[in-house]
XYZ file of N, CA, C and O in Angstrom:
748
model
N -0.332 -4.939 16.533
C -0.622 -6.092 17.345
C -1.296 -7.159 16.491
O -2.213 -6.874 15.750
N -0.801 -8.360 16.599
C -1.338 -9.482 15.841
C -2.226 -10.352 16.716
O -2.021 -10.471 17.911
N -3.174 -10.997 16.056
C -3.899 -12.102 16.656
C -3.762 -13.252 15.676
O -3.962 -13.085 14.471
N -3.387 -14.397 16.180
C -3.266 -15.586 15.334
C -3.892 -16.761 16.060
O -3.729 -16.923 17.272
N -4.630 -17.563 15.308
C -5.275 -18.742 15.885
C -5.342 -19.843 14.845
O -5.354 -19.576 13.640
N -5.355 -21.060 15.323
C -5.528 -22.231 14.472
C -6.863 -22.881 14.829
O -7.162 -23.088 16.002
N -7.651 -23.198 13.823
C -8.893 -23.935 14.002
C -8.734 -25.280 13.315
O -8.556 -25.340 12.098
N -8.777 -26.343 14.093
C -8.631 -27.695 13.553
C -10.004 -28.358 13.522
O -10.710 -28.400 14.524
N -10.358 -28.869 12.355
C -11.642 -29.544 12.196
C -11.545 -30.957 12.756
O -10.588 -31.675 12.473
N -12.554 -31.342 13.542
C -12.591 -32.675 14.129
C -13.960 -33.291 13.855
O -14.859 -32.619 13.329
N -14.142 -34.521 14.245
C -15.446 -35.170 14.107
C -16.500 -34.452 14.936
O -17.683 -34.464 14.593
N -16.087 -33.832 16.027
C -17.008 -33.165 16.948
C -17.152 -31.674 16.685
O -17.764 -30.962 17.491
N -16.587 -31.167 15.621
C -16.643 -29.732 15.328
C -15.249 -29.169 15.153
O -14.387 -29.798 14.549
N -15.022 -28.005 15.693
C -13.734 -27.317 15.566
C -13.073 -27.178 16.926
O -13.736 -26.935 17.927
N -11.758 -27.319 16.945
C -10.954 -27.034 18.135
C -10.058 -25.860 17.797
O -9.425 -25.843 16.745
N -10.007 -24.901 18.671
C -9.197 -23.711 18.422
C -8.042 -23.626 19.397
O -8.127 -24.079 20.535
N -6.980 -23.043 18.917
C -5.849 -22.733 19.786
C -5.199 -21.463 19.269
O -5.101 -21.261 18.065
N -4.828 -20.588 20.211
C -4.074 -19.428 19.764
C -2.674 -19.940 19.455
O -2.268 -21.004 19.906
N -1.977 -19.218 18.659
C -0.674 -19.709 18.255
C 0.332 -18.584 18.258
O 0.005 -17.437 17.977
N 1.521 -18.928 18.627
C 2.632 -17.978 18.588
C 3.311 -18.097 17.232
O 3.610 -19.199 16.769
N 3.553 -16.979 16.606
C 4.179 -16.972 15.292
C 5.664 -16.630 15.353
O 6.277 -16.423 14.315
N 6.225 -16.609 16.562
C 7.619 -16.211 16.729
C 8.587 -17.036 15.888
O 9.566 -16.506 15.375
N 8.328 -18.330 15.752
C 9.241 -19.200 15.001
C 8.813 -19.399 13.553
O 9.422 -20.181 12.830
N 7.787 -18.717 13.121
C 7.288 -18.847 11.750
C 7.982 -17.814 10.870
O 7.847 -16.615 11.078
N 8.737 -18.317 9.895
C 9.436 -17.425 8.974
C 8.970 -17.595 7.536
O 9.227 -16.734 6.705
N 8.296 -18.717 7.241
C 7.839 -18.987 5.885
C 6.436 -19.576 5.929
O 5.967 -20.024 6.982
N 5.803 -19.612 4.779
C 4.493 -20.252 4.684
C 4.616 -21.736 5.007
O 3.723 -22.311 5.626
N 5.721 -22.348 4.656
C 5.949 -23.761 4.980
C 5.960 -23.963 6.485
O 5.373 -24.926 6.993
N 6.606 -23.058 7.221
C 6.610 -23.141 8.695
C 5.192 -23.056 9.240
O 4.814 -23.808 10.134
N 4.392 -22.134 8.688
C 3.018 -21.969 9.144
C 2.191 -23.214 8.805
O 1.397 -23.682 9.620
N 2.378 -23.768 7.622
C 1.659 -24.978 7.226
C 2.039 -26.150 8.127
O 1.175 -26.939 8.527
N 3.318 -26.263 8.458
C 3.763 -27.336 9.365
C 3.123 -27.184 10.743
O 2.695 -28.167 11.352
N 3.036 -25.944 11.229
C 2.393 -25.678 12.512
C 0.920 -26.088 12.460
O 0.401 -26.697 13.395
N 0.259 -25.778 11.356
C -1.144 -26.151 11.192
C -1.299 -27.670 11.139
O -2.211 -28.228 11.754
N -0.409 -28.339 10.432
C -0.492 -29.804 10.333
C -0.306 -30.470 11.696
O -0.908 -31.493 11.975
N 0.517 -29.869 12.547
C 0.701 -30.407 13.899
C -0.588 -30.315 14.713
O -0.840 -31.142 15.576
N -1.414 -29.300 14.414
C -2.671 -29.120 15.131
C -3.801 -29.966 14.544
O -4.853 -30.108 15.156
N -3.592 -30.530 13.356
C -4.633 -31.284 12.667
C -4.973 -32.575 13.386
O -4.128 -33.198 14.025
N -6.236 -32.972 13.263
C -6.710 -34.238 13.789
C -6.963 -35.128 12.577
O -7.801 -34.815 11.726
N -6.218 -36.236 12.469
C -6.370 -37.177 11.353
C -6.250 -36.518 9.984
O -7.027 -36.800 9.073
N -5.303 -35.638 9.810
C -5.063 -34.941 8.542
C -6.278 -34.180 8.022
O -6.417 -33.944 6.825
N -7.183 -33.795 8.907
C -8.356 -33.038 8.492
C -7.963 -31.570 8.305
O -6.823 -31.166 8.536
N -8.908 -30.766 7.914
C -8.699 -29.353 7.608
C -8.289 -28.560 8.841
O -8.854 -28.726 9.914
N -7.304 -27.675 8.641
C -6.920 -26.689 9.650
C -6.960 -25.324 8.977
O -6.475 -25.164 7.853
N -7.577 -24.377 9.652
C -7.640 -23.013 9.157
C -6.867 -22.139 10.136
O -7.133 -22.154 11.335
N -5.899 -21.409 9.612
C -5.130 -20.472 10.433
C -5.608 -19.064 10.124
O -5.819 -18.707 8.958
N -5.801 -18.282 11.166
C -6.186 -16.883 11.032
C -5.048 -16.014 11.532
O -4.464 -16.289 12.579
N -4.763 -14.966 10.791
C -3.839 -13.932 11.258
C -4.548 -12.609 11.018
O -5.089 -12.369 9.939
N -4.545 -11.776 12.037
C -5.210 -10.482 11.927
C -4.304 -9.421 12.533
O -3.701 -9.644 13.571
N -4.222 -8.280 11.868
C -3.490 -7.163 12.437
C -4.432 -5.982 12.579
O -4.752 -5.307 11.599
N -4.906 -5.780 13.786
C -5.746 -4.652 14.204
C -6.490 -3.937 13.089
O -6.212 -2.793 12.782
N -7.426 -4.569 12.486
C -8.300 -3.990 11.466
C -7.568 -3.480 10.224
O -8.191 -2.875 9.364
N -6.267 -3.697 10.102
C -5.544 -3.285 8.908
C -5.670 -4.341 7.816
O -5.839 -4.010 6.641
N -5.587 -5.598 8.209
C -5.700 -6.702 7.259
C -5.915 -7.996 8.021
O -5.657 -8.064 9.214
N -6.418 -8.991 7.324
C -6.499 -10.330 7.893
C -6.088 -11.331 6.825
O -6.175 -11.069 5.628
N -5.609 -12.452 7.293
C -5.235 -13.528 6.393
C -5.853 -14.833 6.852
O -6.031 -15.057 8.057
N -6.216 -15.670 5.893
C -6.745 -16.991 6.163
C -5.870 -17.971 5.404
O -5.635 -17.803 4.206
N -5.358 -18.952 6.114
C -4.516 -19.979 5.517
C -5.193 -21.312 5.788
O -5.485 -21.639 6.935
N -5.455 -22.069 4.735
C -6.126 -23.361 4.886
C -5.153 -24.464 4.515
O -4.521 -24.428 3.468
N -5.064 -25.454 5.398
C -4.190 -26.604 5.172
C -5.054 -27.864 5.274
O -5.713 -28.092 6.282
N -5.050 -28.648 4.199
C -5.775 -29.917 4.152
C -4.759 -31.038 3.985
O -4.238 -31.243 2.878
N -4.441 -31.727 5.072
C -3.471 -32.827 5.012
C -2.138 -32.352 4.480
O -1.599 -31.340 4.910
N -1.629 -33.073 3.485
C -0.329 -32.726 2.907
C -0.445 -31.851 1.662
O 0.554 -31.564 1.005
N -1.681 -31.424 1.323
C -1.863 -30.526 0.182
C -1.169 -29.202 0.446
O -0.944 -28.818 1.601
N -0.847 -28.493 -0.626
C -0.261 -27.165 -0.485
C -1.251 -26.258 0.232
O -2.464 -26.339 0.010
N -0.765 -25.374 1.091
C -1.657 -24.442 1.782
C -2.297 -23.479 0.790
O -1.696 -23.118 -0.222
N -3.509 -23.090 1.101
C -4.226 -22.086 0.315
C -4.292 -20.828 1.167
O -4.552 -20.898 2.373
N -4.076 -19.669 0.546
C -3.939 -18.420 1.295
C -4.833 -17.334 0.706
O -4.963 -17.210 -0.513
N -5.424 -16.551 1.592
C -6.173 -15.362 1.203
C -5.769 -14.221 2.123
O -5.694 -14.387 3.341
N -5.513 -13.054 1.536
C -5.229 -11.833 2.296
C -6.275 -10.786 1.943
O -6.576 -10.585 0.762
N -6.802 -10.112 2.935
C -7.839 -9.106 2.700
C -7.294 -7.852 2.031
O -7.998 -7.205 1.260
N -6.061 -7.483 2.345
C -5.449 -6.278 1.788
C -3.951 -6.516 1.685
O -3.217 -6.360 2.660
N -3.507 -6.899 0.501
C -2.109 -7.283 0.306
C -1.142 -6.124 0.550
O -0.073 -6.324 1.123
N -1.502 -4.925 0.128
C -0.605 -3.781 0.322
C -0.403 -3.491 1.803
O 0.714 -3.235 2.252
N -1.477 -3.549 2.580
C -1.361 -3.326 4.027
C -0.598 -4.471 4.675
O 0.237 -4.253 5.553
N -0.878 -5.690 4.250
C -0.201 -6.860 4.825
C 1.295 -6.822 4.541
O 2.094 -7.211 5.386
N 1.680 -6.336 3.373
C 3.093 -6.305 2.991
C 3.923 -5.393 3.882
O 5.144 -5.493 3.915
N 3.260 -4.536 4.649
C 3.967 -3.625 5.550
C 4.307 -4.268 6.887
O 4.918 -3.642 7.733
N 3.880 -5.518 7.077
C 4.159 -6.221 8.330
C 4.935 -7.500 8.020
O 4.870 -8.024 6.917
N 5.651 -7.998 8.987
C 6.515 -9.148 8.735
C 5.744 -10.390 8.312
O 6.102 -11.047 7.343
N 4.661 -10.737 9.013
C 3.915 -11.951 8.658
C 3.140 -11.753 7.370
O 3.047 -12.649 6.545
N 2.586 -10.589 7.179
C 1.883 -10.300 5.934
C 2.817 -10.285 4.746
O 2.478 -10.766 3.664
N 4.014 -9.736 4.927
C 5.002 -9.717 3.836
C 5.390 -11.131 3.442
O 5.551 -11.437 2.258
N 5.517 -12.010 4.438
C 5.833 -13.416 4.164
C 4.757 -14.015 3.263
O 5.061 -14.709 2.282
N 3.490 -13.746 3.555
C 2.391 -14.311 2.780
C 2.264 -13.659 1.406
O 2.031 -14.352 0.410
N 2.419 -12.338 1.319
C 2.327 -11.689 0.011
C 3.464 -12.134 -0.896
O 3.251 -12.359 -2.083
N 4.661 -12.281 -0.345
C 5.786 -12.760 -1.149
C 5.491 -14.147 -1.714
O 5.765 -14.422 -2.883
N 4.912 -15.009 -0.907
C 4.563 -16.354 -1.358
C 3.503 -16.293 -2.462
O 3.629 -16.961 -3.488
N 2.486 -15.493 -2.267
C 1.417 -15.385 -3.256
C 1.889 -14.776 -4.566
O 1.386 -15.116 -5.633
N 2.840 -13.856 -4.478
C 3.366 -13.210 -5.682
C 4.514 -13.990 -6.308
O 5.064 -13.570 -7.321
N 4.888 -15.109 -5.692
C 5.940 -15.949 -6.253
C 7.333 -15.395 -6.091
O 8.229 -15.737 -6.856
N 7.527 -14.559 -5.123
C 8.859 -14.003 -4.889
C 9.708 -15.003 -4.133
O 9.228 -15.682 -3.230
N 10.954 -15.045 -4.475
C 11.904 -15.882 -3.748
C 12.284 -15.162 -2.472
O 12.226 -13.936 -2.382
N 12.709 -15.940 -1.471
C 13.086 -15.347 -0.191
C 14.199 -14.318 -0.370
O 14.220 -13.293 0.284
N 15.135 -14.564 -1.311
C 16.233 -13.629 -1.538
C 15.730 -12.319 -2.126
O 16.332 -11.274 -1.931
N 14.599 -12.377 -2.863
C 14.050 -11.179 -3.479
C 13.249 -10.345 -2.487
O 13.025 -9.168 -2.693
N 12.770 -10.975 -1.440
C 11.897 -10.300 -0.480
C 12.711 -9.449 0.482
O 13.872 -9.689 0.730
N 12.051 -8.471 1.054
C 12.705 -7.645 2.065
C 12.960 -8.493 3.298
O 12.100 -9.244 3.735
N 14.150 -8.361 3.862
C 14.505 -9.171 5.020
C 13.889 -8.649 6.305
O 13.667 -9.392 7.245
N 13.641 -7.374 6.386
C 13.046 -6.824 7.596
C 12.250 -5.579 7.252
O 12.311 -5.063 6.148
N 11.480 -5.097 8.190
C 10.626 -3.949 7.940
C 11.416 -2.675 7.669
O 10.923 -1.788 6.995
N 12.653 -2.583 8.156
C 13.448 -1.384 7.925
C 13.754 -1.185 6.449
O 13.925 -0.073 5.983
N 13.830 -2.280 5.695
C 14.167 -2.161 4.285
C 12.946 -1.968 3.404
O 13.078 -1.754 2.209
N 11.739 -2.036 3.963
C 10.530 -1.850 3.173
C 10.282 -0.366 2.943
O 10.521 0.461 3.807
N 9.781 -0.037 1.780
C 9.423 1.324 1.426
C 7.979 1.536 1.859
O 7.052 1.364 1.080
N 7.782 1.864 3.137
C 6.447 1.885 3.699
C 5.627 3.112 3.310
O 4.418 3.111 3.454
N 6.281 4.174 2.799
C 5.498 5.341 2.428
C 5.148 5.362 0.944
O 4.485 6.267 0.467
N 5.588 4.365 0.183
C 5.221 4.258 -1.216
C 6.103 5.037 -2.157
O 5.829 5.130 -3.338
N 7.184 5.638 -1.663
C 8.098 6.358 -2.537
C 9.436 5.641 -2.557
O 9.795 4.934 -1.638
N 10.157 5.827 -3.633
C 11.488 5.254 -3.731
C 12.458 6.154 -2.978
O 12.211 7.346 -2.800
N 13.591 5.591 -2.555
C 14.599 6.400 -1.878
C 15.021 7.552 -2.780
O 15.301 7.371 -3.962
N 15.052 8.739 -2.221
C 15.485 9.913 -2.956
C 14.403 10.511 -3.833
O 14.598 11.553 -4.434
N 13.269 9.875 -3.934
C 12.168 10.363 -4.756
C 11.255 11.210 -3.874
O 10.940 10.824 -2.760
N 10.816 12.361 -4.344
C 9.934 13.184 -3.508
C 8.575 12.516 -3.353
O 8.159 11.732 -4.197
N 7.912 12.866 -2.265
C 6.549 12.373 -2.076
C 5.684 12.900 -3.208
O 5.868 14.032 -3.663
N 4.731 12.101 -3.668
C 3.860 12.580 -4.741
C 3.056 13.791 -4.281
O 2.637 13.869 -3.132
N 2.859 14.726 -5.194
C 2.094 15.927 -4.899
C 0.612 15.609 -5.057
O 0.157 15.306 -6.162
N -0.162 15.648 -3.968
C -1.570 15.309 -4.072
C -2.350 16.266 -4.961
O -3.404 15.945 -5.445
N -1.818 17.493 -5.190
C -2.495 18.466 -6.036
C -2.111 18.311 -7.503
O -2.607 19.043 -8.351
N -1.207 17.383 -7.819
C -0.755 17.158 -9.190
C -1.838 16.391 -9.939
O -2.046 15.215 -9.717
N -2.521 17.074 -10.844
C -3.602 16.450 -11.603
C -3.184 16.124 -13.022
O -4.027 15.995 -13.903
N -1.892 16.040 -13.288
C -1.426 15.726 -14.628
C -1.897 14.356 -15.058
O -1.922 13.424 -14.285
N -2.246 14.228 -16.333
C -2.598 12.923 -16.882
C -1.295 12.250 -17.270
O -0.584 12.717 -18.148
N -0.951 11.175 -16.594
C 0.335 10.516 -16.786
C 0.236 9.334 -17.734
O 0.903 8.324 -17.561
N -0.618 9.435 -18.765
C -0.757 8.385 -19.769
C -1.096 7.033 -19.174
O -0.589 6.008 -19.608
N -1.914 6.998 -18.143
C -2.405 5.732 -17.618
C -3.820 5.931 -17.105
O -4.258 7.051 -16.879
N -4.486 4.855 -16.960
C -5.857 4.921 -16.447
C -5.835 5.505 -15.044
O -4.894 5.282 -14.298
N -6.868 6.235 -14.651
C -6.877 6.886 -13.342
C -6.694 5.921 -12.182
O -6.093 6.274 -11.197
N -7.220 4.709 -12.275
C -7.126 3.770 -11.167
C -5.877 2.899 -11.204
O -5.672 2.087 -10.326
N -5.036 3.068 -12.220
C -3.847 2.230 -12.332
C -2.935 2.383 -11.128
O -2.300 1.436 -10.692
N -2.882 3.578 -10.541
C -2.021 3.796 -9.380
C -2.490 2.998 -8.173
O -1.754 2.812 -7.226
N -3.729 2.501 -8.205
C -4.240 1.717 -7.097
C -3.884 0.244 -7.205
O -4.112 -0.521 -6.288
N -3.330 -0.176 -8.354
C -3.067 -1.589 -8.580
C -1.913 -2.133 -7.772
O -1.880 -3.304 -7.445
N -0.943 -1.340 -7.452
C 0.232 -1.850 -6.750
C 0.889 -0.736 -5.970
O 0.662 0.433 -6.211
N 1.701 -1.128 -5.018
C 2.519 -0.187 -4.266
C 3.963 -0.527 -4.536
O 4.290 -1.617 -4.992
N 4.836 0.394 -4.265
C 6.275 0.169 -4.452
C 6.604 -0.236 -5.878
O 7.422 -1.100 -6.119
N 5.952 0.368 -6.858
C 6.253 0.023 -8.235
C 5.311 -1.042 -8.756
O 4.428 -1.524 -8.079
N 5.529 -1.428 -9.993
C 4.607 -2.343 -10.650
C 4.668 -3.762 -10.108
O 3.760 -4.542 -10.335
N 5.737 -4.126 -9.418
C 5.823 -5.499 -8.924
C 5.461 -5.615 -7.446
O 5.641 -6.646 -6.838
N 4.898 -4.572 -6.875
C 4.469 -4.610 -5.479
C 3.117 -5.279 -5.348
O 2.422 -5.533 -6.329
N 2.715 -5.583 -4.123
C 1.420 -6.230 -3.914
C 0.274 -5.269 -4.213
O 0.387 -4.067 -4.000
N -0.831 -5.788 -4.709
C -1.975 -4.925 -5.017
C -2.652 -4.419 -3.753
O -2.604 -5.063 -2.711
N -3.267 -3.277 -3.872
C -4.105 -2.770 -2.782
C -5.401 -3.559 -2.878
O -6.026 -3.605 -3.917
N -5.764 -4.208 -1.799
C -6.971 -5.020 -1.814
C -6.644 -6.494 -1.691
O -5.515 -6.874 -1.385
N -7.636 -7.336 -1.935
C -7.489 -8.783 -1.723
C -6.471 -9.440 -2.652
O -6.262 -8.985 -3.771
N -5.887 -10.511 -2.139
C -4.935 -11.300 -2.916
C -5.035 -12.741 -2.449
O -5.155 -13.000 -1.253
N -5.001 -13.663 -3.373
C -5.001 -15.074 -3.020
C -6.281 -15.771 -3.413
O -7.041 -15.309 -4.268
N -6.541 -16.885 -2.772
C -7.643 -17.779 -3.090
C -8.877 -17.419 -2.259
O -9.050 -17.896 -1.148
N -9.732 -16.588 -2.822
C -10.924 -16.135 -2.094
C -11.970 -17.238 -1.944
O -12.903 -17.096 -1.170
N -11.806 -18.341 -2.654
C -12.768 -19.449 -2.567
C -12.309 -20.539 -1.597
O -12.924 -21.594 -1.524
N -11.262 -20.282 -0.807
C -10.701 -21.331 0.037
C -11.627 -21.825 1.133
O -11.437 -22.926 1.652
N -12.653 -21.068 1.482
C -13.591 -21.498 2.524
C -14.987 -21.788 1.967
O -15.919 -22.021 2.735
N -15.151 -21.783 0.653
C -16.473 -21.936 0.039
C -17.160 -23.230 0.465
O -18.354 -23.220 0.775
N -16.428 -24.329 0.524
C -17.047 -25.601 0.916
C -17.323 -25.678 2.414
O -17.997 -26.595 2.869
N -16.841 -24.690 3.167
C -17.073 -24.652 4.616
C -18.143 -23.631 5.007
O -18.403 -23.432 6.190
N -18.733 -22.957 4.024
C -19.830 -22.038 4.317
C -19.542 -20.568 4.121
O -20.393 -19.728 4.390
N -18.348 -20.200 3.656
C -18.024 -18.793 3.397
C -17.697 -18.679 1.908
O -16.626 -19.085 1.465
N -18.643 -18.121 1.151
C -18.444 -18.015 -0.296
C -17.356 -17.004 -0.626
O -16.975 -16.175 0.207
N -16.891 -17.078 -1.855
C -15.873 -16.147 -2.338
C -16.372 -14.705 -2.193
O -15.641 -13.835 -1.716
N -17.613 -14.447 -2.583
C -18.174 -13.099 -2.504
C -18.256 -12.630 -1.054
O -17.971 -11.467 -0.760
N -18.655 -13.510 -0.152
C -18.741 -13.140 1.256
C -17.364 -12.807 1.819
O -17.206 -11.827 2.550
N -16.365 -13.606 1.483
C -15.010 -13.362 1.989
C -14.471 -12.036 1.469
O -13.871 -11.259 2.213
N -14.710 -11.750 0.194
C -14.227 -10.503 -0.392
C -14.918 -9.271 0.193
O -14.341 -8.186 0.212
N -16.139 -9.437 0.692
C -16.897 -8.309 1.228
C -16.622 -8.026 2.702
O -17.065 -7.010 3.224
N -15.879 -8.904 3.371
C -15.665 -8.745 4.809
C -14.753 -7.571 5.132
O -13.781 -7.304 4.433
N -15.088 -6.900 6.216
C -14.220 -5.880 6.790
C -14.536 -5.828 8.274
O -15.370 -6.574 8.763
N -13.866 -4.982 9.006
C -14.090 -4.926 10.452
C -13.642 -6.204 11.125
O -12.529 -6.663 10.910
N -14.504 -6.798 11.911
C -14.156 -8.016 12.640
C -14.435 -9.242 11.771
O -15.340 -10.042 12.035
N -13.668 -9.383 10.724
C -13.873 -10.437 9.732
C -13.725 -11.832 10.322
O -14.473 -12.740 9.970
N -12.777 -12.022 11.222
C -12.542 -13.361 11.754
C -13.734 -13.874 12.540
O -14.064 -15.058 12.474
N -14.417 -12.994 13.254
C -15.622 -13.410 13.976
C -16.727 -13.797 13.006
O -17.466 -14.761 13.238
N -16.844 -13.067 11.910
C -17.846 -13.387 10.896
C -17.548 -14.735 10.259
O -18.454 -15.552 10.053
N -16.286 -14.986 9.955
C -15.892 -16.279 9.377
C -16.168 -17.389 10.381
O -16.736 -18.431 10.030
N -15.771 -17.182 11.626
C -15.996 -18.197 12.660
C -17.478 -18.489 12.831
O -17.867 -19.649 13.014
N -18.308 -17.471 12.737
C -19.752 -17.662 12.843
C -20.251 -18.550 11.697
O -21.049 -19.468 11.918
N -19.771 -18.300 10.486
C -20.165 -19.112 9.333
C -19.682 -20.549 9.461
O -20.349 -21.478 9.009
N -18.511 -20.741 10.070
C -17.974 -22.091 10.250
C -18.620 -22.799 11.444
O -18.449 -24.009 11.615
N -19.345 -22.058 12.264
C -19.983 -22.626 13.435
C -19.053 -22.802 14.611
O -19.233 -23.701 15.433
N -18.071 -21.931 14.716
C -17.086 -22.079 15.796
C -16.771 -20.755 16.492
O -15.665 -20.551 16.978
N -17.757 -19.862 16.564
C -17.545 -18.557 17.192
C -17.080 -18.692 18.630
O -16.105 -18.037 19.042
N -17.762 -19.518 19.405
C -17.414 -19.656 20.817
C -16.007 -20.217 20.988
O -15.256 -19.799 21.884
N -15.637 -21.139 20.122
C -14.308 -21.757 20.199
C -13.236 -20.719 19.895
O -12.221 -20.629 20.588
N -13.453 -19.893 18.860
C -12.480 -18.867 18.516
C -12.401 -17.795 19.596
O -11.308 -17.372 19.982
N -13.551 -17.369 20.093
C -13.559 -16.326 21.125
C -12.886 -16.793 22.404
O -12.323 -15.988 23.146
N -12.907 -18.079 22.665
C -12.250 -18.614 23.872
C -10.733 -18.423 23.832
O -10.099 -18.299 24.873
N -10.151 -18.371 22.631
C -8.699 -18.183 22.527
C -8.314 -16.734 22.281
O -7.143 -16.399 22.307
N -9.286 -15.888 22.024
C -8.993 -14.453 21.818
C -8.606 -13.825 23.070
O -8.533 -13.416 23.928
């Protein structure tokens, strides 16, 4: 289950609206949706959250390119909207990306490859944590944060604070931005 909302900055504070992502297929579509919600080309922050698995923050300032942060790229890549954002952040072309969730390797193994043996303690000539760097091979999204962690720094959420968030991260961000009540009204 997803929750998505747009927060548009105004002279009087923030205005929030929940948003339907049904027609959003690319980051450009999401940025266009955010720009439509903008007041006088001011900042719009889009939130996407999938039930404590991951959250994404997309910031659009006028006609500037959108800035994106994902809390957990590997988890996000397992969902349609998260995959759209991870593909954009990793510079993948739409033709290179999986077209639907059925084609994604969600268990981390290649077709025909056996599941890894958790009791296999062989040293495979790599650092112990190297297996945590990516899923689905070396070109998959990393486990953990991906994107511009400083995208909200000038709005009161430092890079370190954003990277440390878990649980109900969107409420914490909204509290820092001073718009908790506005966001909760659309939840």
